[in-house]
Short mmCIF file of C-alpha atoms and ligand atoms in Angstrom, two decimals:
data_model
loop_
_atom_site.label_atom_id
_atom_site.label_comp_id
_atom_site.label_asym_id
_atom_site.label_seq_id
_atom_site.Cartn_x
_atom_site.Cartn_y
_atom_site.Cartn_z
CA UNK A 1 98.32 129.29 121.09
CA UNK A 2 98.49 132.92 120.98
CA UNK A 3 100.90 135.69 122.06
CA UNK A 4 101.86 136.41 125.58
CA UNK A 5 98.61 136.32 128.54
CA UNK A 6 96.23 135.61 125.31
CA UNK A 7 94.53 132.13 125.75
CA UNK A 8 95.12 129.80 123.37
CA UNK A 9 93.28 130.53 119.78
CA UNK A 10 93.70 129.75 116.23
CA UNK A 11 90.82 131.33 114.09
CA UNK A 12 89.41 129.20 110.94
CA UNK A 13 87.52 131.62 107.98
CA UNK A 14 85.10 129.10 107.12
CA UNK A 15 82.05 131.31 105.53
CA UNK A 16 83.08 130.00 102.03
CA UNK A 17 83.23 126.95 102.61
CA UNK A 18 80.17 127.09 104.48
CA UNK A 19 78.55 128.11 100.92
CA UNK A 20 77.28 125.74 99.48
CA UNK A 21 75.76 125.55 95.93
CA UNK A 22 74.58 121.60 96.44
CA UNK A 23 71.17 121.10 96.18
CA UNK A 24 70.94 118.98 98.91
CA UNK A 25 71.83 122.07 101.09
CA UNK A 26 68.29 121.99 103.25
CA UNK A 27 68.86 118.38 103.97
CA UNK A 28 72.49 118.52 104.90
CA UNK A 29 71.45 121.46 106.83
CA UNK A 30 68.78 119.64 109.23
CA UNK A 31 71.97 117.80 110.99
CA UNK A 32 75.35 118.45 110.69
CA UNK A 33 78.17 115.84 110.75
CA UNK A 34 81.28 115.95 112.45
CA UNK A 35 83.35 114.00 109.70
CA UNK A 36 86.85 112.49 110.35
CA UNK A 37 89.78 111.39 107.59
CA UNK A 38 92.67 109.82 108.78
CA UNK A 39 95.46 108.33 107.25
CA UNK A 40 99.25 108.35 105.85
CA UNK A 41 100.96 110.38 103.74
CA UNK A 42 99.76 111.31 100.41
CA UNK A 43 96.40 109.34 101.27
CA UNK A 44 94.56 111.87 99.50
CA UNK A 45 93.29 113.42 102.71
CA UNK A 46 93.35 117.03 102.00
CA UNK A 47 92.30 117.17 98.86
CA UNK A 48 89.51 114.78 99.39
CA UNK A 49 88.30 116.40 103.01
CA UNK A 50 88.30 120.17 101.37
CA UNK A 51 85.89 118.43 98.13
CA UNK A 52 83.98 116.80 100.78
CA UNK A 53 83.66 120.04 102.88
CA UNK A 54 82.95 122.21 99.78
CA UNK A 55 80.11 119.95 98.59
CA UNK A 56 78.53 119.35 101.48
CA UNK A 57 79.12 123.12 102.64
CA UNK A 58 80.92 121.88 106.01
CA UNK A 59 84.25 123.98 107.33
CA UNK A 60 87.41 122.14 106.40
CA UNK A 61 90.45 121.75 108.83
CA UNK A 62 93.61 120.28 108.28
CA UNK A 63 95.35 119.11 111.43
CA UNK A 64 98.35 118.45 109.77
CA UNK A 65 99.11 121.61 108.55
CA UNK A 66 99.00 123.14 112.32
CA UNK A 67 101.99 120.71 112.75
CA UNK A 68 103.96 121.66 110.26
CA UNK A 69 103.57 125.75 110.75
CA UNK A 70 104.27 124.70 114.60
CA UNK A 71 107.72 122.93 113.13
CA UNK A 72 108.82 125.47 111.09
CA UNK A 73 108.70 127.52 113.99
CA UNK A 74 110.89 125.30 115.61
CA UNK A 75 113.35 124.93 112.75
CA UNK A 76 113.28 128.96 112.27
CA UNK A 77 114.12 129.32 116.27
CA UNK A 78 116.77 126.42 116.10
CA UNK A 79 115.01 124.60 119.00
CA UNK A 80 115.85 121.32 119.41
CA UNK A 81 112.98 118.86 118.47
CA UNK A 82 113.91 116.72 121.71
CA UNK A 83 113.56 119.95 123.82
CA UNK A 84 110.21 119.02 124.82
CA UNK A 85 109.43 121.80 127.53
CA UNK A 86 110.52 124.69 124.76
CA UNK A 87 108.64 123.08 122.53
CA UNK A 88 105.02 122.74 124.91
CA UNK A 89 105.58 126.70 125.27
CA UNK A 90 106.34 127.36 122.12
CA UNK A 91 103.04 125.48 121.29
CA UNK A 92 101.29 127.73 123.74
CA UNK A 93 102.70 130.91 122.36
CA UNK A 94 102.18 130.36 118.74
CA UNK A 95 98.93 131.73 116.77
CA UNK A 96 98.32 129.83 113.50
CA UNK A 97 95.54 130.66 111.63
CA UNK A 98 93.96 128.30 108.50
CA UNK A 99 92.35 130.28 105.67
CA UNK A 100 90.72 129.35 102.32
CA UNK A 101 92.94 129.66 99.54
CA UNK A 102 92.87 132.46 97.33
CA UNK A 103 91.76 131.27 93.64
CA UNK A 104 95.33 131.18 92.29
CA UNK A 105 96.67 130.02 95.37
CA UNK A 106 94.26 126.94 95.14
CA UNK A 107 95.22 126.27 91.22
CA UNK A 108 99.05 125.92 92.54
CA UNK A 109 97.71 123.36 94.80
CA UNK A 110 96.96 124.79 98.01
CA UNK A 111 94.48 123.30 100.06
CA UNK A 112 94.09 126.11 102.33
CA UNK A 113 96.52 129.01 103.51
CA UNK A 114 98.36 128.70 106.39
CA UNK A 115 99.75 132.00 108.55
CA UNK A 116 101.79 131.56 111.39
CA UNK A 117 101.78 134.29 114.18
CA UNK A 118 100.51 136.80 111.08
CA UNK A 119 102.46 135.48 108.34
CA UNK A 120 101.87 133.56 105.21
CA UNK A 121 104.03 130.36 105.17
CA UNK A 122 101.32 128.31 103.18
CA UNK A 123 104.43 127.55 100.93
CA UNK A 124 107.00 127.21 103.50
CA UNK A 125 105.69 124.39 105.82
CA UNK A 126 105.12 122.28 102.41
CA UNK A 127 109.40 120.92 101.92
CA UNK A 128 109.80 117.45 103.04
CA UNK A 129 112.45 118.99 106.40
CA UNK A 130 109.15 121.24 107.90
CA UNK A 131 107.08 117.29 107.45
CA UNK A 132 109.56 115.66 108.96
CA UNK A 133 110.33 118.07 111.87
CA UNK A 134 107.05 118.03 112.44
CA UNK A 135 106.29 113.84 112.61
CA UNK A 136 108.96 114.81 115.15
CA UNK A 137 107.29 117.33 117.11
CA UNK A 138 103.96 114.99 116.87
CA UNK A 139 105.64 112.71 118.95
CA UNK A 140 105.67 114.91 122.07
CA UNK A 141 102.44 114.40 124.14
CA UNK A 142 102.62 118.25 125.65
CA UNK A 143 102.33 120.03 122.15
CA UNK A 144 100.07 117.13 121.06
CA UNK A 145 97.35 118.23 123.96
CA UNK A 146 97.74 122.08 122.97
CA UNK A 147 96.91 121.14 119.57
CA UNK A 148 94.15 118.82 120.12
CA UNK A 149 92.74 121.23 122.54
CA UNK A 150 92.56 123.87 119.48
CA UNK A 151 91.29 121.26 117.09
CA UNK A 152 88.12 120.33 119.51
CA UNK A 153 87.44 124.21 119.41
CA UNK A 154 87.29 124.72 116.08
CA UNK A 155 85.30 121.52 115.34
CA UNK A 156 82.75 121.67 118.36
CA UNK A 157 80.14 123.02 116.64
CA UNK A 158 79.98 120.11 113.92
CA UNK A 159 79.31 120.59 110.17
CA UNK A 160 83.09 119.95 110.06
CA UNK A 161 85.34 117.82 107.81
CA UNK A 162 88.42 117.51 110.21
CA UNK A 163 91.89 115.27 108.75
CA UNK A 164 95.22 114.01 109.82
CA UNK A 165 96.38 110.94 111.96
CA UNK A 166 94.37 110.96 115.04
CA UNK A 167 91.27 112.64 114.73
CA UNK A 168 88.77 109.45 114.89
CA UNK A 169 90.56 108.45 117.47
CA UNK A 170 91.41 110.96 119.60
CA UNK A 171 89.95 114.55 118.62
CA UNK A 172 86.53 113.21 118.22
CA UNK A 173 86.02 110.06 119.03
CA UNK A 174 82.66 110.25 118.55
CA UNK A 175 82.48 111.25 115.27
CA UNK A 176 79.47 110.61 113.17
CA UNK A 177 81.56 109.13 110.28
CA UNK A 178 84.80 108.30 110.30
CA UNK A 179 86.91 107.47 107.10
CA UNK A 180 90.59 105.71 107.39
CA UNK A 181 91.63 106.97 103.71
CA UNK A 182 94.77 104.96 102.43
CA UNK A 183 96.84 104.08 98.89
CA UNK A 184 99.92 101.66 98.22
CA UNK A 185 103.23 103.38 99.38
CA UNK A 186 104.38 103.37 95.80
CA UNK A 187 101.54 105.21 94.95
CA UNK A 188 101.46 107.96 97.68
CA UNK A 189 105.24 108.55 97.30
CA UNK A 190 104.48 109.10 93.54
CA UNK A 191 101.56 111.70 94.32
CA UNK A 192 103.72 113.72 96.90
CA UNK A 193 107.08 113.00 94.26
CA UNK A 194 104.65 114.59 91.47
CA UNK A 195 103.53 117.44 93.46
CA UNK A 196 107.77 118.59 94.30
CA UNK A 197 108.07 117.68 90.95
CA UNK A 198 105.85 120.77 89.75
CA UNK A 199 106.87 123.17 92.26
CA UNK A 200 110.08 122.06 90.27
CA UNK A 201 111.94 120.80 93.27
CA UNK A 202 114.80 118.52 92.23
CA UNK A 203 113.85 115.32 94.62
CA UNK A 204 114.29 112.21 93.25
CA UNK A 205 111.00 109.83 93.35
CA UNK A 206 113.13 107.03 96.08
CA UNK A 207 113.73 110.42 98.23
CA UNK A 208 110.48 111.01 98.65
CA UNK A 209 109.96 107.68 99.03
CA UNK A 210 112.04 106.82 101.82
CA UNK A 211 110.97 110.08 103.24
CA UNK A 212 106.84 109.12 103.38
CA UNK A 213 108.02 105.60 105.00
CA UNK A 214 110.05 106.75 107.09
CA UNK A 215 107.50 109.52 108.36
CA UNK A 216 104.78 106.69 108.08
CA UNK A 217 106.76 104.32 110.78
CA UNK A 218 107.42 107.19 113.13
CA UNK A 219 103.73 108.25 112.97
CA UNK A 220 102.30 104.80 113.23
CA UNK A 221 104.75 103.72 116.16
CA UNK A 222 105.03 106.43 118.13
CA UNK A 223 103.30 105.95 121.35
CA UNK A 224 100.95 109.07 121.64
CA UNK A 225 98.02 108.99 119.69
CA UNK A 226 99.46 107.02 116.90
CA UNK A 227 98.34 106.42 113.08
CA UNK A 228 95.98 103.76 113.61
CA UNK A 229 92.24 102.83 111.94
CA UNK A 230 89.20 103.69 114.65
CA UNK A 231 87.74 100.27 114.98
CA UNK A 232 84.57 101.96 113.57
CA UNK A 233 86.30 104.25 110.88
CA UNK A 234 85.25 102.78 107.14
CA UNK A 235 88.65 101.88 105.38
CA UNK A 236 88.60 103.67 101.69
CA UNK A 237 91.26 102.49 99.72
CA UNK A 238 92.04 105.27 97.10
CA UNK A 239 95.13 103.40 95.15
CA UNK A 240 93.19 103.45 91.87
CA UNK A 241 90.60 106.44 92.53
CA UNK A 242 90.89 109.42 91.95
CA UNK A 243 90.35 112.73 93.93
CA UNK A 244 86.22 113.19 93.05
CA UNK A 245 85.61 109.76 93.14
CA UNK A 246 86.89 109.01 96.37
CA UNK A 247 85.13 112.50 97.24
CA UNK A 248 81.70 111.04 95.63
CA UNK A 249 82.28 107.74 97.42
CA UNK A 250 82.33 109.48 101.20
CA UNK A 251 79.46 111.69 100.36
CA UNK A 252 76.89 108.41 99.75
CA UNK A 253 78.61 106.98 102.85
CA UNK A 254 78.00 111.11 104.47
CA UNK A 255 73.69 110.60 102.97
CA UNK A 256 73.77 107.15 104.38
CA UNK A 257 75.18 107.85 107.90
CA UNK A 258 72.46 110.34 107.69
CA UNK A 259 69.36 108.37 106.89
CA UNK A 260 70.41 106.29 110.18
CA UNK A 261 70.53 108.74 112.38
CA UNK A 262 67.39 110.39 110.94
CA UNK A 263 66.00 106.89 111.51
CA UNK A 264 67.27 106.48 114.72
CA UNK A 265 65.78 110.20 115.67
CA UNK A 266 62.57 109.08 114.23
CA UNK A 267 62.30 105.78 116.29
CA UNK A 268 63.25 107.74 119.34
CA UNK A 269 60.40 110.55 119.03
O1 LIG B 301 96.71 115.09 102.64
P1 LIG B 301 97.43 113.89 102.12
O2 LIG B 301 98.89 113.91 102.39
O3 LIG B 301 96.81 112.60 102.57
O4 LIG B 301 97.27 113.87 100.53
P2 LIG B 301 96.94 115.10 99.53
O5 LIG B 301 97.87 116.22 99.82
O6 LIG B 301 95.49 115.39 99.51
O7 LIG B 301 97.28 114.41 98.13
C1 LIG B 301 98.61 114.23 97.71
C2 LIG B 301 98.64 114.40 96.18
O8 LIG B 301 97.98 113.29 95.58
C3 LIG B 301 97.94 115.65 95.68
O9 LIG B 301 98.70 116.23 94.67
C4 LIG B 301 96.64 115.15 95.12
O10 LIG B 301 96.19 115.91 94.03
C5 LIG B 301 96.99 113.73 94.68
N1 LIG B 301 95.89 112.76 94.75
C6 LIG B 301 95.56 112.02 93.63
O11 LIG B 301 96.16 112.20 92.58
N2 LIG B 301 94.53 111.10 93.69
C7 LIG B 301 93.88 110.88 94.82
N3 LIG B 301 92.90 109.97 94.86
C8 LIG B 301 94.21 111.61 95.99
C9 LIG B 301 95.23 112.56 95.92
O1 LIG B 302 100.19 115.96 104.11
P1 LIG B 302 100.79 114.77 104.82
O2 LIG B 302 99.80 113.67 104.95
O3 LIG B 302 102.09 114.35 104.27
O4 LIG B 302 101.16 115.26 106.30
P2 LIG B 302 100.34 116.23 107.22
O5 LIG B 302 98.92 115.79 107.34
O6 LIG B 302 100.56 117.63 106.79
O7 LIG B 302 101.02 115.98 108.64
C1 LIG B 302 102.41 116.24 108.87
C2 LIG B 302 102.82 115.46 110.11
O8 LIG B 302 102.10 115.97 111.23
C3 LIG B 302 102.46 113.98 110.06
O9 LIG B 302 103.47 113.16 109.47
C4 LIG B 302 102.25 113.64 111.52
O10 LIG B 302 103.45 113.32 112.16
C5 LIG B 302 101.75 114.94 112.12
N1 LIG B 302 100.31 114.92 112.37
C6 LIG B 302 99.86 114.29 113.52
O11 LIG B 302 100.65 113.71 114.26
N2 LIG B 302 98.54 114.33 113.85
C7 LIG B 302 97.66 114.93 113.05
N3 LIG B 302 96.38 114.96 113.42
C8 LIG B 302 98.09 115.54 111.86
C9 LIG B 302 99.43 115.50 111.53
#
């Protein structure tokens, strides 16, 4: 994605979260994982990846949000989200760009900061329209491939923690660890229903409901790369965790996909 006769690109500023104050640093840094969440809506994912990534000092990426900045696009240009060919070159054309929040921009929430073709619209692609416009741009194999395409850049070098709906299974399927985070619906409409709630949006908690279902079905039925568990992915049911626990919970399963491979190199030498 990029602006006219410049290849695709999206640039991630990962040297903070490459920092990391973990003891464990030296070991972590004798291999690095590529490490994959997937799941639905209001899983946790973001919030659990970017506490994984910080600890371990990986680079955080959040698929999801290159959607969404992608839709709002869309919306903005009034392009039809069944207009697939607009929508591939549109894909091609556009330059988003994930940074790490800015401290007061992370204690309003935000996982990371978003800018699309130059501009910030961290806040913009977070209203229930731009996440529904985008499970509907998702569907469309075209943009799908440009966006994969930038997602295997960014994470080819490992140390990553990469999350959305298809990345164990189809960004990189050969993932070191793969987690399939999930809650009860009730439960992940309440999070997201909380989190409008205190940006003091006015939708009602069976809105936002209806609207993570709804967005859950499309994204699990659709027939390109749809939600679905990696037959190896480790299922981590969150409903009754919170954020560090479930974070503290994929780090022992991050040290204990390590010793086997460190195992596994051993036996091999
Ligand atoms: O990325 P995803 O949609 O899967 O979820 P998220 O944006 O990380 O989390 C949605 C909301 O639930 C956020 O406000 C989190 O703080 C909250 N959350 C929680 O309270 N407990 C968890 N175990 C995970 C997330
Ligand atoms: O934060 P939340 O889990 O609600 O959604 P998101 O991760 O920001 O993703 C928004 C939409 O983008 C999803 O509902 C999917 O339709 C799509 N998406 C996808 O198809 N593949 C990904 N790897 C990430 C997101």
């Amino acid at each position: 994605m990029s602006g006219a006769g410049i290849p695709a690109r999206a640039v991630f500023f990962d040297s903070f979260m490459r920092n990391s104050h973990s003891q464990d640093w030296l070991c972590y840094q004798m291999q690095k994982l590529t490490i994959t969440i997937d799941g639905p809506a209001g899983s946790g994912k973001s919030s659990v990846a970017r506490r994984v990534a910080a600890t371990l000092g990986y680079l955080y990426l959040d698929s999801g949000a290159m959607y969404r900045a992608l839709a709002l696009k869309a919306l903005r240009r009034s392009v039809s989200l069944l207009d697939e060919p607009t929508l591939e070159v549109l894909a091609k054309e556009t330059h988003i760009e994930l940074r790490p929040p800015k401290p007061e921009q992370e204690a309003a929430g935000a996982k990371n900061c978003v800018f699309l073709d130059g501009a910030d619209v961290t806040e913009e692609i977070r209203t229930s329209e731009v996440a529904q416009a985008a499970s509907r741009l998702a569907t469309i194999a075209r943009v799908r491939q440009v966006l994969v395409a930038e997602q295997q850049r960014a994470g080819s070098g490992g140390g990553i923690v990469m999350e959305g709906r298809d990345i164990g299974t189809v960004v990189f399927p050969n993932a070191e660890l793969k987690i399939f985070l999930d809650a009860s619906p009730e439960v992940r409409a309440e999070r997201r229903w909380q989190e409008h709630q205190e940006k003091g949006e006015r939708l009602t908690l069976a809105e936002v409901f209806d609207e993570v279902i709804e967005r859950d079905k499309r994204d699990r039925e659709r027939k390109v790369s749809p939600l679905v568990r990696a037959a190896d992915a480790v299922l981590v049911d969150n409903t009754a965790m919170g954020i560090e626990e479930t974070a503290r919970l994929i780090i022992m399963l991050v040290q204990e996909r390590e010793r086997e491979l460190a195992q596994a190199a051993r036996r091999e030498a």
